Amino acid sequence: DAGVTQSPTHLIKTRGQQVTLRCSPISGHKSVSWYQQVLGQGPQFIFQYYEKEERGRGNFPDRFSARQFPNYSSELNVNALLLGDSALYLCASSLIAGATDTQYFGPGTRLTVL
Amino acid sequence: TQLLEQSPQFLSIQEGENLTVYCNSSSVFSSLQWYRQEPGEGPVLLVTVVTGGEVKKLKRLTFQFGDARKDSSLHITAAQPGDTGLYLCAGAIGANNLFFGTGTRLTVIP
């Protein structure tokens, strides 16, 4: 079975631009979570979606938004990019919502903002 | 600012040595998870501990959850080069928020 897939693998943008990252969960998983991992740090929670509804939100500005589609795939959008948005963006899927449910991570999208 | 602080931040040891990684917080967690992350990949779950004082073993890895559910430790016996990676603890607060630690980068030298 395919694991969590993310696209693109790498992305380079300039300050002020907008970016959309995509995630496909493991088949049968209904929950998707997004994390930001800055170099040298642990991942920080951004959003969790379950059944197309937002179930959790981390301490990120409104420039960050996400949505989940009927097929449970998800997109993360970041507007007005800042240099500090450069990071590895991880998507994780799980069967149900909830921080204690086992989450399976994708390989991430490496975003560089110049 | 991250809720969970891990120590040490970096650890380089010889094959066969033992080591302990610590994960500390002033917050109480409903559960705590340990992950290992290798370059170019996402974190992979190693274990989840739920009860204060709980100890779980996974081959040469021993995980302990503090009695007050604020801290945890990971002990590796007879480390091998394959144990090299970034070890992350993550604590759950509430239903949907998972907070990761700062990470410990382990290098095991053959």
PDB file of C-alpha atoms in Angstrom, chain B residues 1-90:
ATOM      1  CA  THR B   1       8.898  28.296  21.651  1.00  0.00           C
ATOM      2  CA  GLN B   2       8.429  24.539  22.032  1.00  0.00           C
ATOM      3  CA  LEU B   3       6.752  22.955  25.019  1.00  0.00           C
ATOM      4  CA  LEU B   4       9.104  19.993  25.108  1.00  0.00           C
ATOM      5  CA  GLU B   5      12.842  20.324  25.593  1.00  0.00           C
ATOM      6  CA  GLN B   6      15.069  17.433  24.680  1.00  0.00           C
ATOM      7  CA  SER B   7      18.582  16.780  25.875  1.00  0.00           C
ATOM      8  CA  PRO B   8      21.152  16.353  24.710  1.00  0.00           C
ATOM      9  CA  GLN B   9      20.646  18.186  21.433  1.00  0.00           C
ATOM     10  CA  PHE B  10      23.476  16.262  19.777  1.00  0.00           C
ATOM     11  CA  LEU B  11      25.009  12.933  20.750  1.00  0.00           C
ATOM     12  CA  SER B  12      27.866  11.072  19.080  1.00  0.00           C
ATOM     13  CA  ILE B  13      28.817   7.683  20.501  1.00  0.00           C
ATOM     14  CA  GLN B  14      30.683   4.536  19.576  1.00  0.00           C
ATOM     15  CA  GLU B  15      28.893   1.383  18.518  1.00  0.00           C
ATOM     16  CA  GLY B  16      28.054  -0.762  21.525  1.00  0.00           C
ATOM     17  CA  GLU B  17      27.674   2.101  23.999  1.00  0.00           C
ATOM     18  CA  ASN B  18      24.488   2.854  25.922  1.00  0.00           C
ATOM     19  CA  LEU B  19      22.726   6.222  25.878  1.00  0.00           C
ATOM     20  CA  THR B  20      19.727   8.027  27.320  1.00  0.00           C
ATOM     21  CA  VAL B  21      17.764  10.868  25.747  1.00  0.00           C
ATOM     22  CA  TYR B  22      15.542  13.054  27.901  1.00  0.00           C
ATOM     23  CA  CYS B  23      12.322  14.892  27.076  1.00  0.00           C
ATOM     24  CA  ASN B  24      11.123  17.458  29.620  1.00  0.00           C
ATOM     25  CA  SER B  25       8.246  19.881  29.991  1.00  0.00           C
ATOM     26  CA  SER B  26       6.347  21.830  32.607  1.00  0.00           C
ATOM     27  CA  SER B  27       3.089  20.745  30.954  1.00  0.00           C
ATOM     28  CA  VAL B  28       1.101  17.585  31.574  1.00  0.00           C
ATOM     29  CA  PHE B  29       0.428  15.399  28.546  1.00  0.00           C
ATOM     30  CA  SER B  30      -2.320  12.867  27.989  1.00  0.00           C
ATOM     31  CA  SER B  31       0.166  10.730  26.086  1.00  0.00           C
ATOM     32  CA  LEU B  32       3.689  10.944  24.776  1.00  0.00           C
ATOM     33  CA  GLN B  33       5.151   9.549  21.606  1.00  0.00           C
ATOM     34  CA  TRP B  34       8.695   8.960  20.391  1.00  0.00           C
ATOM     35  CA  TYR B  35       9.645   9.195  16.732  1.00  0.00           C
ATOM     36  CA  ARG B  36      12.789   8.696  14.694  1.00  0.00           C
ATOM     37  CA  GLN B  37      13.404  10.797  11.605  1.00  0.00           C
ATOM     38  CA  GLU B  38      16.028  10.138   8.953  1.00  0.00           C
ATOM     39  CA  PRO B  39      17.244  12.683   6.389  1.00  0.00           C
ATOM     40  CA  GLY B  40      14.749  13.294   3.598  1.00  0.00           C
ATOM     41  CA  GLU B  41      11.973  11.430   5.356  1.00  0.00           C
ATOM     42  CA  GLY B  42       9.143  12.175   7.730  1.00  0.00           C
ATOM     43  CA  PRO B  43       9.196  11.029  11.374  1.00  0.00           C
ATOM     44  CA  VAL B  44       8.340   7.378  12.044  1.00  0.00           C
ATOM     45  CA  LEU B  45       6.494   6.469  15.242  1.00  0.00           C
ATOM     46  CA  LEU B  46       8.449   4.226  17.627  1.00  0.00           C
ATOM     47  CA  VAL B  47       6.157   4.067  20.657  1.00  0.00           C
ATOM     48  CA  THR B  48       3.260   5.721  22.486  1.00  0.00           C
ATOM     49  CA  VAL B  49       3.127   5.840  26.279  1.00  0.00           C
ATOM     50  CA  VAL B  50      -0.088   6.805  28.017  1.00  0.00           C
ATOM     51  CA  THR B  51       0.079   6.026  31.733  1.00  0.00           C
ATOM     52  CA  GLY B  52       2.317   7.869  34.208  1.00  0.00           C
ATOM     53  CA  GLY B  53       5.246   5.640  35.133  1.00  0.00           C
ATOM     54  CA  GLU B  54       4.710   3.410  32.115  1.00  0.00           C
ATOM     55  CA  VAL B  55       7.733   1.613  30.683  1.00  0.00           C
ATOM     56  CA  LYS B  56       7.777   0.112  27.201  1.00  0.00           C
ATOM     57  CA  LYS B  57      10.521  -1.855  25.522  1.00  0.00           C
ATOM     58  CA  LEU B  58      11.156  -2.156  21.818  1.00  0.00           C
ATOM     59  CA  LYS B  59      14.124  -4.504  21.317  1.00  0.00           C
ATOM     60  CA  ARG B  60      17.128  -2.474  22.552  1.00  0.00           C
ATOM     61  CA  LEU B  61      15.043   0.671  23.163  1.00  0.00           C
ATOM     62  CA  THR B  62      13.391   1.360  26.520  1.00  0.00           C
ATOM     63  CA  PHE B  63      10.887   4.195  26.881  1.00  0.00           C
ATOM     64  CA  GLN B  64       9.619   5.598  30.167  1.00  0.00           C
ATOM     65  CA  PHE B  65       6.842   8.092  30.868  1.00  0.00           C
ATOM     66  CA  GLY B  66       7.301  10.162  34.014  1.00  0.00           C
ATOM     67  CA  ASP B  67       4.943   9.604  36.939  1.00  0.00           C
ATOM     68  CA  ALA B  68       3.514  13.120  36.545  1.00  0.00           C
ATOM     69  CA  ARG B  69       3.237  12.723  32.742  1.00  0.00           C
ATOM     70  CA  LYS B  70       5.468  15.761  32.176  1.00  0.00           C
ATOM     71  CA  ASP B  71       8.635  14.025  31.033  1.00  0.00           C
ATOM     72  CA  SER B  72       9.963  10.943  29.314  1.00  0.00           C
ATOM     73  CA  SER B  73      13.205   9.171  28.558  1.00  0.00           C
ATOM     74  CA  LEU B  74      14.520   6.924  25.830  1.00  0.00           C
ATOM     75  CA  HIS B  75      17.338   4.525  26.650  1.00  0.00           C
ATOM     76  CA  ILE B  76      19.210   2.639  23.937  1.00  0.00           C
ATOM     77  CA  THR B  77      21.338  -0.339  24.889  1.00  0.00           C
ATOM     78  CA  ALA B  78      24.330  -1.358  22.783  1.00  0.00           C
ATOM     79  CA  ALA B  79      23.770   1.287  20.116  1.00  0.00           C
ATOM     80  CA  GLN B  80      24.275   0.310  16.502  1.00  0.00           C
ATOM     81  CA  PRO B  81      24.989   2.469  13.420  1.00  0.00           C
ATOM     82  CA  GLY B  82      21.424   1.804  12.276  1.00  0.00           C
ATOM     83  CA  ASP B  83      20.176   3.734  15.316  1.00  0.00           C
ATOM     84  CA  THR B  84      21.584   6.941  13.831  1.00  0.00           C
ATOM     85  CA  GLY B  85      18.909   9.566  13.293  1.00  0.00           C
ATOM     86  CA  LEU B  86      16.908  12.418  14.789  1.00  0.00           C
ATOM     87  CA  TYR B  87      14.880  11.294  17.805  1.00  0.00           C
ATOM     88  CA  LEU B  88      11.782  13.346  18.568  1.00  0.00           C
ATOM     89  CA  CYS B  89       9.400  13.189  21.490  1.00  0.00           C
ATOM     90  CA  ALA B  90       5.877  14.518  21.042  1.00  0.00           C
TER      91      ALA B  90
END
